[in-house]
Amino acid sequence: PGKRNAAARGRDCRQTAQALTAMWSAPSLIVPPATSAVTLDALKEFVRVDVGTPYFDGQLAAFAEVATHHIEAMCGIRLVPQTVELSADDWDSLARLPIGPVTAITSIHYRDQTGAEQLLSPALYELAGSGLARAIRPSFGAQWPVALAASGAIQVRLVAGYAALPGPLWAAVLYLAADLFAFRETAVTGAAAQAIPMSATVEATLANYRIWL
């Protein structure tokens, strides 16, 4: 019975996570980051390419960008500050934001029962929580207005990303970009062809920087 209960709880958690994720749209980039997660010089030093040698600059910059996007997608985070917009189906979804670290809410728009778009006054809500576990909740004494019962009825524009990138994430970008540079193909060819696995070091590093819904 204990094993069956544990399995049932596991299924419930997975179903809840899937349901929460389904209530949010994928983030749309509104204002791109002003800087990269790692500098080109730092990456060149990491892969032991002379900083003064420009021959691999284009490749390395591209690999750093790919590594950054991969880590962001895998963890549900943004490495450097940027403005994104997400849509939610209902106000309850705002109890857990699917992206982080969120540092500011730029605006919240919603469709009222007539389908007209409305701007929600910033005085009516506040950003709660800390780290990667953040929420938007009504301000003291306020309550959410009635929104149209429709997919994507609420649009949240926010700023997400680390003002100072934590060392482990900085290192993860370097490791992953270096792997991409070392293995220019997406798979090892030959009799035993296989996909090149992500470094175990990178996977272990990212475990503490994922948003678990």
Coordinates of N, CA and C in Angstrom, one line a residue:
P1 N 0.8 -1.2 0.0 CA 0.0 0.0 0.0 C 0.8 1.3 0.0
G2 N 1.9 1.2 0.8 CA 2.8 2.4 0.9 C 3.4 2.7 -0.5
K3 N 3.8 1.7 -1.2 CA 4.4 1.9 -2.5 C 3.4 2.5 -3.5
R4 N 2.1 1.9 -3.4 CA 1.1 2.4 -4.3 C 0.7 3.8 -4.0
N5 N 0.7 4.2 -2.7 CA 0.4 5.6 -2.3 C 1.5 6.5 -2.8
A6 N 2.7 6.1 -2.7 CA 3.8 6.9 -3.1 C 3.8 7.1 -4.6
A7 N 3.4 6.1 -5.4 CA 3.3 6.2 -6.8 C 2.2 7.1 -7.2
A8 N 1.1 7.0 -6.5 CA -0.1 7.8 -6.7 C 0.3 9.3 -6.5
R9 N 1.0 9.5 -5.4 CA 1.4 10.9 -5.1 C 2.3 11.5 -6.1
G10 N 3.2 10.6 -6.7 CA 4.1 11.0 -7.7 C 3.3 11.4 -9.0
R11 N 2.3 10.6 -9.3 CA 1.5 10.9 -10.5 C 0.8 12.2 -10.3
D12 N 0.2 12.4 -9.1 CA -0.5 13.6 -8.8 C 0.4 14.8 -8.9
C13 N 1.6 14.8 -8.4 CA 2.6 15.9 -8.5 C 2.9 16.2 -10.0
R14 N 3.1 15.1 -10.8 CA 3.4 15.3 -12.2 C 2.2 16.0 -12.9
Q15 N 1.0 15.4 -12.6 CA -0.2 16.0 -13.3 C -0.4 17.4 -12.9
T16 N -0.1 17.8 -11.6 CA -0.3 19.2 -11.1 C 0.7 20.1 -11.8
A17 N 2.0 19.6 -12.0 CA 3.0 20.4 -12.7 C 2.6 20.6 -14.1
Q18 N 2.1 19.6 -14.8 CA 1.7 19.7 -16.2 C 0.6 20.7 -16.3
A19 N -0.4 20.6 -15.3 CA -1.5 21.5 -15.4 C -1.1 23.0 -15.2
L20 N -0.2 23.2 -14.2 CA 0.3 24.6 -14.0 C 1.0 25.1 -15.2
T21 N 1.9 24.3 -15.8 CA 2.6 24.7 -17.0 C 1.6 25.1 -18.1
A22 N 0.6 24.3 -18.3 CA -0.4 24.5 -19.4 C -1.1 25.8 -19.2
M23 N -1.2 26.3 -18.0 CA -1.9 27.6 -17.8 C -1.1 28.8 -18.2
W24 N 0.1 28.6 -18.6 CA 1.0 29.8 -19.0 C 1.4 29.6 -20.5
S25 N 1.5 30.6 -21.2 CA 2.1 30.6 -22.5 C 3.6 30.6 -22.4
A26 N 4.3 30.3 -23.5 CA 5.7 30.4 -23.6 C 6.1 31.9 -23.5
P27 N 7.2 32.3 -22.8 CA 7.5 33.7 -22.7 C 7.9 34.3 -24.1
S28 N 7.5 35.5 -24.3 CA 7.9 36.2 -25.6 C 8.8 37.3 -25.2
L29 N 9.9 37.4 -25.9 CA 10.9 38.4 -25.5 C 10.5 39.8 -26.0
I30 N 10.5 40.8 -25.1 CA 10.0 42.1 -25.4 C 11.2 43.1 -25.5
V31 N 12.1 43.0 -24.5 CA 13.3 43.8 -24.5 C 14.5 42.9 -24.2
P32 N 15.4 42.7 -25.2 CA 16.5 41.7 -25.1 C 17.5 42.2 -24.0
P33 N 18.3 41.2 -23.6 CA 19.3 41.6 -22.6 C 20.4 42.5 -23.2
A34 N 20.9 43.4 -22.3 CA 21.9 44.3 -22.8 C 23.3 43.7 -22.9
T35 N 23.5 42.6 -22.2 CA 24.8 42.0 -22.1 C 24.6 40.5 -22.3
S36 N 25.7 39.8 -22.5 CA 25.7 38.3 -22.6 C 26.0 37.7 -21.3
A37 N 25.7 36.4 -21.1 CA 25.9 35.7 -19.8 C 27.4 35.6 -19.5
V38 N 28.2 35.4 -20.6 CA 29.6 35.3 -20.4 C 30.3 36.2 -21.5
T39 N 31.4 36.7 -21.2 CA 32.1 37.5 -22.2 C 32.9 36.6 -23.2
L40 N 33.1 37.2 -24.4 CA 33.9 36.4 -25.4 C 35.3 36.1 -24.9
D41 N 35.9 37.1 -24.2 CA 37.2 36.9 -23.7 C 37.3 35.8 -22.7
A42 N 36.3 35.7 -21.8 CA 36.2 34.7 -20.8 C 36.1 33.3 -21.4
L43 N 35.3 33.2 -22.4 CA 35.1 31.9 -23.1 C 36.4 31.5 -23.8
K44 N 37.0 32.5 -24.5 CA 38.2 32.2 -25.2 C 39.3 31.7 -24.3
E45 N 39.4 32.3 -23.1 CA 40.4 31.9 -22.1 C 40.0 30.5 -21.6
F46 N 38.7 30.2 -21.5 CA 38.3 28.9 -21.0 C 38.7 27.8 -21.9
V47 N 38.5 28.0 -23.2 CA 38.8 27.0 -24.2 C 40.2 27.1 -24.7
R48 N 41.0 28.0 -24.1 CA 42.4 28.1 -24.4 C 42.7 28.6 -25.8
V49 N 41.9 29.6 -26.2 CA 42.2 30.2 -27.5 C 42.7 31.6 -27.1
D50 N 43.8 32.0 -27.8 CA 44.4 33.3 -27.5 C 43.4 34.4 -27.7
V51 N 43.3 35.2 -26.6 CA 42.3 36.3 -26.6 C 42.5 37.2 -27.9
G52 N 43.7 37.4 -28.3 CA 44.0 38.3 -29.4 C 43.8 37.6 -30.8
T53 N 43.4 36.3 -30.8 CA 43.1 35.7 -32.1 C 41.6 35.7 -32.4
P54 N 41.3 36.3 -33.5 CA 39.8 36.6 -33.8 C 39.2 35.4 -34.7
Y55 N 40.0 34.4 -35.1 CA 39.5 33.4 -36.0 C 38.2 32.7 -35.6
F56 N 38.1 32.4 -34.3 CA 37.0 31.7 -33.8 C 35.9 32.5 -33.1
D57 N 36.1 33.8 -33.2 CA 35.2 34.7 -32.4 C 33.7 34.5 -32.8
G58 N 33.4 34.3 -34.0 CA 32.0 34.1 -34.5 C 31.4 32.8 -33.9
Q59 N 32.2 31.8 -34.0 CA 31.8 30.5 -33.6 C 31.6 30.5 -32.0
L60 N 32.5 31.0 -31.4 CA 32.4 31.0 -29.9 C 31.3 31.8 -29.4
A61 N 31.0 33.0 -30.0 CA 29.9 33.8 -29.6 C 28.6 33.1 -29.9
A62 N 28.5 32.4 -31.0 CA 27.3 31.6 -31.3 C 27.1 30.5 -30.3
F63 N 28.2 29.8 -30.0 CA 28.1 28.7 -29.0 C 27.7 29.2 -27.6
A64 N 28.2 30.3 -27.2 CA 27.8 30.9 -25.9 C 26.3 31.2 -25.9
E65 N 25.8 31.8 -27.0 CA 24.4 32.1 -27.1 C 23.5 30.8 -27.1
V66 N 24.0 29.8 -27.8 CA 23.2 28.5 -27.8 C 23.2 27.9 -26.4
A67 N 24.4 28.0 -25.7 CA 24.5 27.4 -24.4 C 23.6 28.2 -23.4
T68 N 23.5 29.5 -23.6 CA 22.7 30.3 -22.7 C 21.2 30.0 -22.9
H69 N 20.8 29.9 -24.1 CA 19.4 29.6 -24.4 C 19.0 28.2 -24.0
H70 N 19.9 27.2 -24.1 CA 19.7 25.9 -23.7 C 19.5 25.8 -22.2
I71 N 20.3 26.4 -21.5 CA 20.2 26.4 -20.0 C 18.9 27.1 -19.6
E72 N 18.6 28.3 -20.2 CA 17.4 29.0 -19.8 C 16.1 28.1 -20.1
A73 N 16.1 27.4 -21.2 CA 14.9 26.6 -21.6 C 14.9 25.4 -20.6
M74 N 16.0 24.8 -20.3 CA 16.0 23.7 -19.5 C 15.6 24.0 -18.0
C75 N 16.0 25.1 -17.5 CA 15.7 25.5 -16.2 C 14.5 26.4 -15.9
G76 N 14.0 27.0 -17.0 CA 12.9 27.9 -16.9 C 13.3 29.3 -16.3
I77 N 14.6 29.6 -16.5 CA 15.1 30.9 -16.0 C 15.6 31.8 -17.1
R78 N 16.0 33.0 -16.7 CA 16.8 33.9 -17.6 C 18.0 34.3 -16.9
L79 N 19.2 34.2 -17.6 CA 20.5 34.4 -17.0 C 20.8 35.8 -16.8
V80 N 20.4 36.7 -17.8 CA 20.7 38.1 -17.6 C 19.3 38.9 -17.8
P81 N 19.2 40.1 -17.2 CA 18.0 40.8 -17.2 C 17.4 41.1 -18.5
Q82 N 16.1 40.8 -18.7 CA 15.4 41.1 -20.0 C 13.9 41.1 -19.7
T83 N 13.2 41.8 -20.5 CA 11.8 41.9 -20.4 C 11.0 40.9 -21.2
V84 N 10.2 40.1 -20.6 CA 9.4 39.1 -21.3 C 7.9 39.3 -21.0
E85 N 7.1 38.7 -21.9 CA 5.6 38.7 -21.6 C 5.1 37.3 -21.7
L86 N 4.2 37.0 -20.7 CA 3.6 35.7 -20.7 C 2.1 35.8 -20.6
S87 N 1.3 34.9 -21.0 CA -0.1 34.9 -20.9 C -0.6 33.8 -20.0
A88 N -1.5 34.1 -19.1 CA -2.1 33.1 -18.2 C -3.6 33.0 -18.4
D89 N -4.1 31.8 -18.1 CA -5.5 31.6 -18.3 C -6.4 32.2 -17.2
D90 N -5.9 32.3 -16.0 CA -6.7 32.8 -14.9 C -5.8 33.4 -13.8
W91 N -6.4 34.1 -12.8 CA -5.6 34.8 -11.8 C -4.9 33.8 -10.9
D92 N -5.5 32.6 -10.7 CA -4.8 31.6 -9.8 C -3.5 31.2 -10.3
S93 N -3.2 31.3 -11.6 CA -1.9 31.0 -12.2 C -0.8 31.9 -11.7
L94 N -1.2 33.1 -11.3 CA -0.2 34.0 -10.8 C 0.4 33.7 -9.4
A95 N -0.2 32.6 -8.8 CA 0.4 32.2 -7.5 C 1.7 31.5 -7.6
R96 N 2.1 31.2 -8.8 CA 3.5 30.6 -9.1 C 3.9 31.0 -10.5
L97 N 4.9 31.8 -10.5 CA 5.4 32.3 -11.8 C 6.3 31.2 -12.4
P98 N 6.2 30.9 -13.7 CA 7.0 29.9 -14.4 C 8.3 30.3 -14.9
I99 N 8.8 31.5 -14.5 CA 10.1 32.0 -15.0 C 10.7 32.7 -13.9
G100 N 12.0 32.9 -13.9 CA 12.7 33.6 -12.9 C 14.2 33.9 -13.2
P101 N 14.9 34.5 -12.3 CA 14.4 35.2 -11.2 C 13.7 36.5 -11.6
V102 N 12.4 36.7 -11.2 CA 11.6 37.9 -11.5 C 12.0 39.0 -10.6
T103 N 12.4 40.1 -11.1 CA 12.8 41.3 -10.3 C 11.8 42.4 -10.3
A104 N 10.9 42.4 -11.3 CA 9.9 43.5 -11.4 C 8.8 43.1 -12.3
I105 N 7.6 43.7 -12.0 CA 6.4 43.5 -12.9 C 6.3 44.8 -13.6
T106 N 6.3 44.7 -15.0 CA 6.2 45.9 -15.8 C 4.7 46.3 -15.9
S107 N 3.9 45.4 -16.3 CA 2.5 45.6 -16.4 C 1.7 44.3 -16.4
I108 N 0.4 44.5 -16.1 CA -0.6 43.4 -16.2 C -1.8 43.9 -17.0
H109 N -2.1 43.2 -18.1 CA -3.3 43.5 -18.9 C -4.2 42.3 -18.8
Y110 N -5.5 42.5 -18.8 CA -6.4 41.4 -18.8 C -7.6 41.8 -19.7
R111 N -8.4 40.7 -20.1 CA -9.6 41.0 -20.8 C -10.8 40.8 -19.9
D112 N -11.6 41.8 -19.8 CA -12.8 41.7 -18.9 C -13.8 40.9 -19.6
Q113 N -15.0 40.8 -18.9 CA -16.0 39.8 -19.3 C -16.6 40.2 -20.7
T114 N -16.4 41.4 -21.1 CA -16.9 41.8 -22.5 C -15.8 41.5 -23.6
G115 N -14.6 41.1 -23.1 CA -13.5 40.9 -24.1 C -12.6 42.1 -24.3
A116 N -12.9 43.2 -23.7 CA -12.1 44.4 -23.8 C -10.9 44.3 -23.0
E117 N -9.7 44.8 -23.5 CA -8.5 44.7 -22.8 C -8.4 45.9 -21.7
Q118 N -8.0 45.5 -20.5 CA -7.9 46.5 -19.4 C -6.5 46.4 -18.9
L119 N -6.0 47.6 -18.4 CA -4.7 47.6 -17.7 C -4.9 47.6 -16.2
L120 N -4.3 46.7 -15.6 CA -4.5 46.6 -14.1 C -3.6 47.6 -13.4
S121 N -4.2 48.4 -12.5 CA -3.4 49.3 -11.8 C -2.3 48.6 -10.9
P122 N -1.1 49.1 -11.0 CA 0.0 48.5 -10.1 C -0.3 48.6 -8.6
A123 N -1.2 49.5 -8.2 CA -1.5 49.6 -6.8 C -2.3 48.4 -6.3
L124 N -2.8 47.6 -7.3 CA -3.7 46.5 -6.9 C -2.9 45.1 -6.8
Y125 N -1.6 45.1 -7.1 CA -0.9 43.9 -6.9 C 0.5 44.1 -6.5
E126 N 1.1 43.0 -6.0 CA 2.5 43.1 -5.6 C 3.3 41.8 -5.9
L127 N 4.6 41.9 -6.0 CA 5.4 40.8 -6.3 C 5.8 40.1 -4.9
A128 N 5.5 38.9 -4.8 CA 5.8 38.2 -3.5 C 6.8 37.0 -3.7
G129 N 7.3 36.5 -2.6 CA 8.3 35.4 -2.7 C 9.7 35.9 -2.8
S130 N 10.6 34.9 -3.1 CA 12.0 35.3 -3.3 C 12.7 34.2 -4.2
G131 N 13.8 34.6 -4.6 CA 14.6 33.6 -5.5 C 13.8 33.2 -6.7
L132 N 13.7 31.9 -6.9 CA 13.0 31.4 -8.1 C 11.6 31.1 -7.8
A133 N 11.2 31.2 -6.6 CA 9.8 31.0 -6.2 C 9.1 32.3 -5.9
R134 N 8.5 32.8 -7.0 CA 7.9 34.1 -6.9 C 6.4 34.0 -7.4
A135 N 5.7 35.0 -6.9 CA 4.2 35.0 -7.2 C 3.8 36.5 -7.3
I136 N 2.7 36.7 -8.0 CA 2.0 38.0 -8.0 C 0.7 37.8 -7.2
R137 N 0.5 38.6 -6.3 CA -0.7 38.5 -5.4 C -1.4 39.9 -5.3
P138 N -2.7 39.9 -5.0 CA -3.3 41.2 -4.8 C -2.7 42.0 -3.6
S139 N -2.6 43.3 -3.7 CA -2.2 44.1 -2.6 C -3.1 43.9 -1.4
F140 N -2.7 44.3 -0.2 CA -3.5 44.2 0.9 C -4.8 45.0 0.7
G141 N -5.9 44.3 0.9 CA -7.3 44.9 0.8 C -7.8 44.9 -0.6
A142 N -7.0 44.4 -1.6 CA -7.4 44.4 -3.0 C -7.8 43.0 -3.4
Q143 N -8.5 42.9 -4.5 CA -8.8 41.6 -5.0 C -8.8 41.6 -6.6
W144 N -8.6 40.5 -7.2 CA -8.5 40.4 -8.6 C -9.8 40.8 -9.2
P145 N -9.8 41.5 -10.3 CA -11.0 41.8 -11.0 C -11.5 40.6 -11.8
V146 N -12.7 40.6 -12.2 CA -13.3 39.4 -13.0 C -12.7 39.5 -14.4
A147 N -12.1 38.4 -14.8 CA -11.5 38.3 -16.1 C -12.3 37.3 -17.0
L148 N -12.2 37.5 -18.3 CA -12.8 36.6 -19.2 C -12.3 35.2 -19.0
A149 N -13.2 34.2 -19.0 CA -12.8 32.8 -18.9 C -12.3 32.3 -20.2
A150 N -11.1 32.6 -20.6 CA -10.6 32.3 -21.9 C -9.1 32.0 -21.8
S151 N -8.5 31.3 -22.7 CA -7.1 31.0 -22.7 C -6.3 32.3 -23.0
G152 N -5.3 32.6 -22.2 CA -4.5 33.7 -22.3 C -5.2 35.0 -22.0
A153 N -6.2 35.0 -21.1 CA -6.9 36.2 -20.8 C -6.1 37.3 -20.1
I154 N -5.0 36.8 -19.5 CA -4.2 37.7 -18.6 C -2.8 37.8 -19.2
Q155 N -2.3 39.0 -19.5 CA -0.9 39.1 -20.0 C 0.0 39.8 -19.0
V156 N 1.0 39.2 -18.6 CA 2.0 39.7 -17.6 C 3.3 40.0 -18.3
R157 N 3.7 41.3 -18.2 CA 5.0 41.7 -18.7 C 5.9 41.9 -17.5
L158 N 7.1 41.3 -17.5 CA 7.9 41.3 -16.3 C 9.4 41.3 -16.7
V159 N 10.2 41.7 -15.7 CA 11.7 41.6 -15.9 C 12.2 40.4 -15.2
A160 N 13.0 39.6 -15.9 CA 13.6 38.4 -15.3 C 15.0 38.3 -15.7
G161 N 15.8 37.8 -14.7 CA 17.3 37.6 -15.0 C 18.1 38.1 -13.8
Y162 N 19.3 37.6 -13.7 CA 20.2 37.9 -12.6 C 20.9 39.2 -12.8
A163 N 20.9 40.1 -11.9 CA 21.7 41.3 -12.0 C 23.2 40.9 -11.9
A164 N 23.5 40.0 -11.1 CA 24.9 39.4 -11.0 C 24.7 37.9 -11.1
L165 N 25.2 37.4 -12.3 CA 25.0 36.0 -12.6 C 25.8 35.1 -11.5
P166 N 25.1 34.2 -10.9 CA 25.8 33.3 -9.9 C 26.9 32.5 -10.6
G167 N 28.0 32.3 -9.8 CA 29.2 31.6 -10.4 C 28.9 30.3 -11.0
P168 N 28.0 29.4 -10.4 CA 27.7 28.1 -11.0 C 27.1 28.2 -12.4
L169 N 26.2 29.2 -12.5 CA 25.5 29.4 -13.8 C 26.5 29.9 -14.9
W170 N 27.4 30.8 -14.4 CA 28.4 31.4 -15.3 C 29.3 30.2 -15.8
A171 N 29.7 29.3 -14.9 CA 30.5 28.2 -15.2 C 29.8 27.2 -16.1
A172 N 28.5 27.1 -15.9 CA 27.7 26.1 -16.7 C 27.7 26.6 -18.2
V173 N 27.5 27.9 -18.4 CA 27.6 28.4 -19.8 C 28.9 28.1 -20.4
L174 N 30.0 28.4 -19.7 CA 31.3 28.1 -20.2 C 31.5 26.6 -20.5
Y175 N 31.1 25.8 -19.6 CA 31.3 24.3 -19.9 C 30.5 23.9 -21.1
L176 N 29.3 24.3 -21.2 CA 28.4 23.8 -22.3 C 28.9 24.4 -23.6
A177 N 29.3 25.7 -23.6 CA 29.8 26.3 -24.8 C 31.1 25.7 -25.3
A178 N 32.0 25.3 -24.3 CA 33.2 24.7 -24.6 C 33.0 23.3 -25.2
D179 N 32.0 22.6 -24.7 CA 31.6 21.2 -25.3 C 31.2 21.4 -26.7
L180 N 30.4 22.4 -27.0 CA 29.9 22.7 -28.3 C 31.1 23.0 -29.3
F181 N 32.0 23.7 -28.7 CA 33.2 24.1 -29.5 C 34.1 22.9 -29.8
A182 N 34.2 22.0 -28.8 CA 35.1 20.9 -28.9 C 34.5 19.8 -29.8
F183 N 33.1 19.7 -29.8 CA 32.4 18.7 -30.6 C 31.5 19.5 -31.5
R184 N 32.0 19.7 -32.7 CA 31.3 20.6 -33.7 C 30.1 20.0 -34.2
E185 N 30.0 18.6 -34.1 CA 28.8 17.9 -34.6 C 27.9 17.7 -33.4
T186 N 26.6 17.4 -33.7 CA 25.6 17.2 -32.7 C 25.6 15.7 -32.2
A187 N 26.4 14.9 -32.9 CA 26.4 13.5 -32.5 C 27.8 12.9 -32.9
V188 N 28.2 11.9 -32.1 CA 29.4 11.2 -32.4 C 29.1 10.2 -33.5
T189 N 29.9 10.2 -34.6 CA 29.6 9.3 -35.8 C 30.5 8.1 -35.6
G190 N 30.1 7.1 -36.4 CA 30.9 5.8 -36.4 C 29.9 4.7 -36.1
A191 N 30.5 3.5 -35.8 CA 29.7 2.3 -35.6 C 28.8 2.5 -34.5
A192 N 29.2 3.2 -33.4 CA 28.4 3.4 -32.2 C 28.0 4.8 -32.1
A193 N 27.3 5.3 -33.1 CA 26.9 6.7 -33.2 C 25.9 7.0 -32.0
Q194 N 26.1 8.1 -31.4 CA 25.3 8.5 -30.2 C 25.3 10.0 -30.1
A195 N 24.3 10.6 -29.4 CA 24.3 12.0 -29.2 C 25.3 12.3 -28.1
I196 N 25.9 13.5 -28.3 CA 26.9 13.9 -27.3 C 26.2 14.3 -26.0
P197 N 26.4 13.7 -24.9 CA 25.6 14.0 -23.7 C 26.1 15.3 -23.1
M198 N 25.2 16.0 -22.4 CA 25.6 17.2 -21.6 C 26.5 16.8 -20.5
S199 N 27.5 17.6 -20.3 CA 28.5 17.3 -19.2 C 27.8 17.1 -17.9
A200 N 28.2 16.0 -17.2 CA 27.6 15.7 -15.9 C 27.9 16.9 -14.9
T201 N 29.0 17.6 -15.1 CA 29.2 18.7 -14.3 C 28.2 19.8 -14.5
V202 N 27.8 20.0 -15.7 CA 26.8 21.0 -16.0 C 25.4 20.6 -15.4
E203 N 25.1 19.4 -15.6 CA 23.8 18.9 -15.1 C 23.7 19.0 -13.6
A204 N 24.8 18.7 -12.9 CA 24.8 18.8 -11.5 C 24.7 20.2 -11.0
T205 N 25.4 21.1 -11.8 CA 25.4 22.5 -11.4 C 24.0 23.1 -11.6
L206 N 23.2 22.7 -12.6 CA 21.9 23.3 -12.9 C 20.8 22.8 -11.9
A207 N 21.1 21.8 -11.2 CA 20.0 21.2 -10.4 C 19.5 22.2 -9.4
N208 N 20.3 23.1 -8.9 CA 19.9 24.1 -7.9 C 19.3 25.4 -8.5
Y209 N 19.2 25.4 -9.8 CA 18.8 26.6 -10.5 C 17.6 26.4 -11.4
R210 N 16.8 25.4 -11.1 CA 15.7 25.1 -11.9 C 14.4 25.5 -11.2
I211 N 13.4 25.9 -12.0 CA 12.1 26.2 -11.4 C 11.3 24.9 -11.6
W212 N 10.9 24.4 -10.4 CA 10.1 23.1 -10.4 C 8.6 23.5 -10.2
L213 N 7.8 23.4 -11.2 CA 6.4 23.7 -11.0 C 5.6 22.5 -10.5

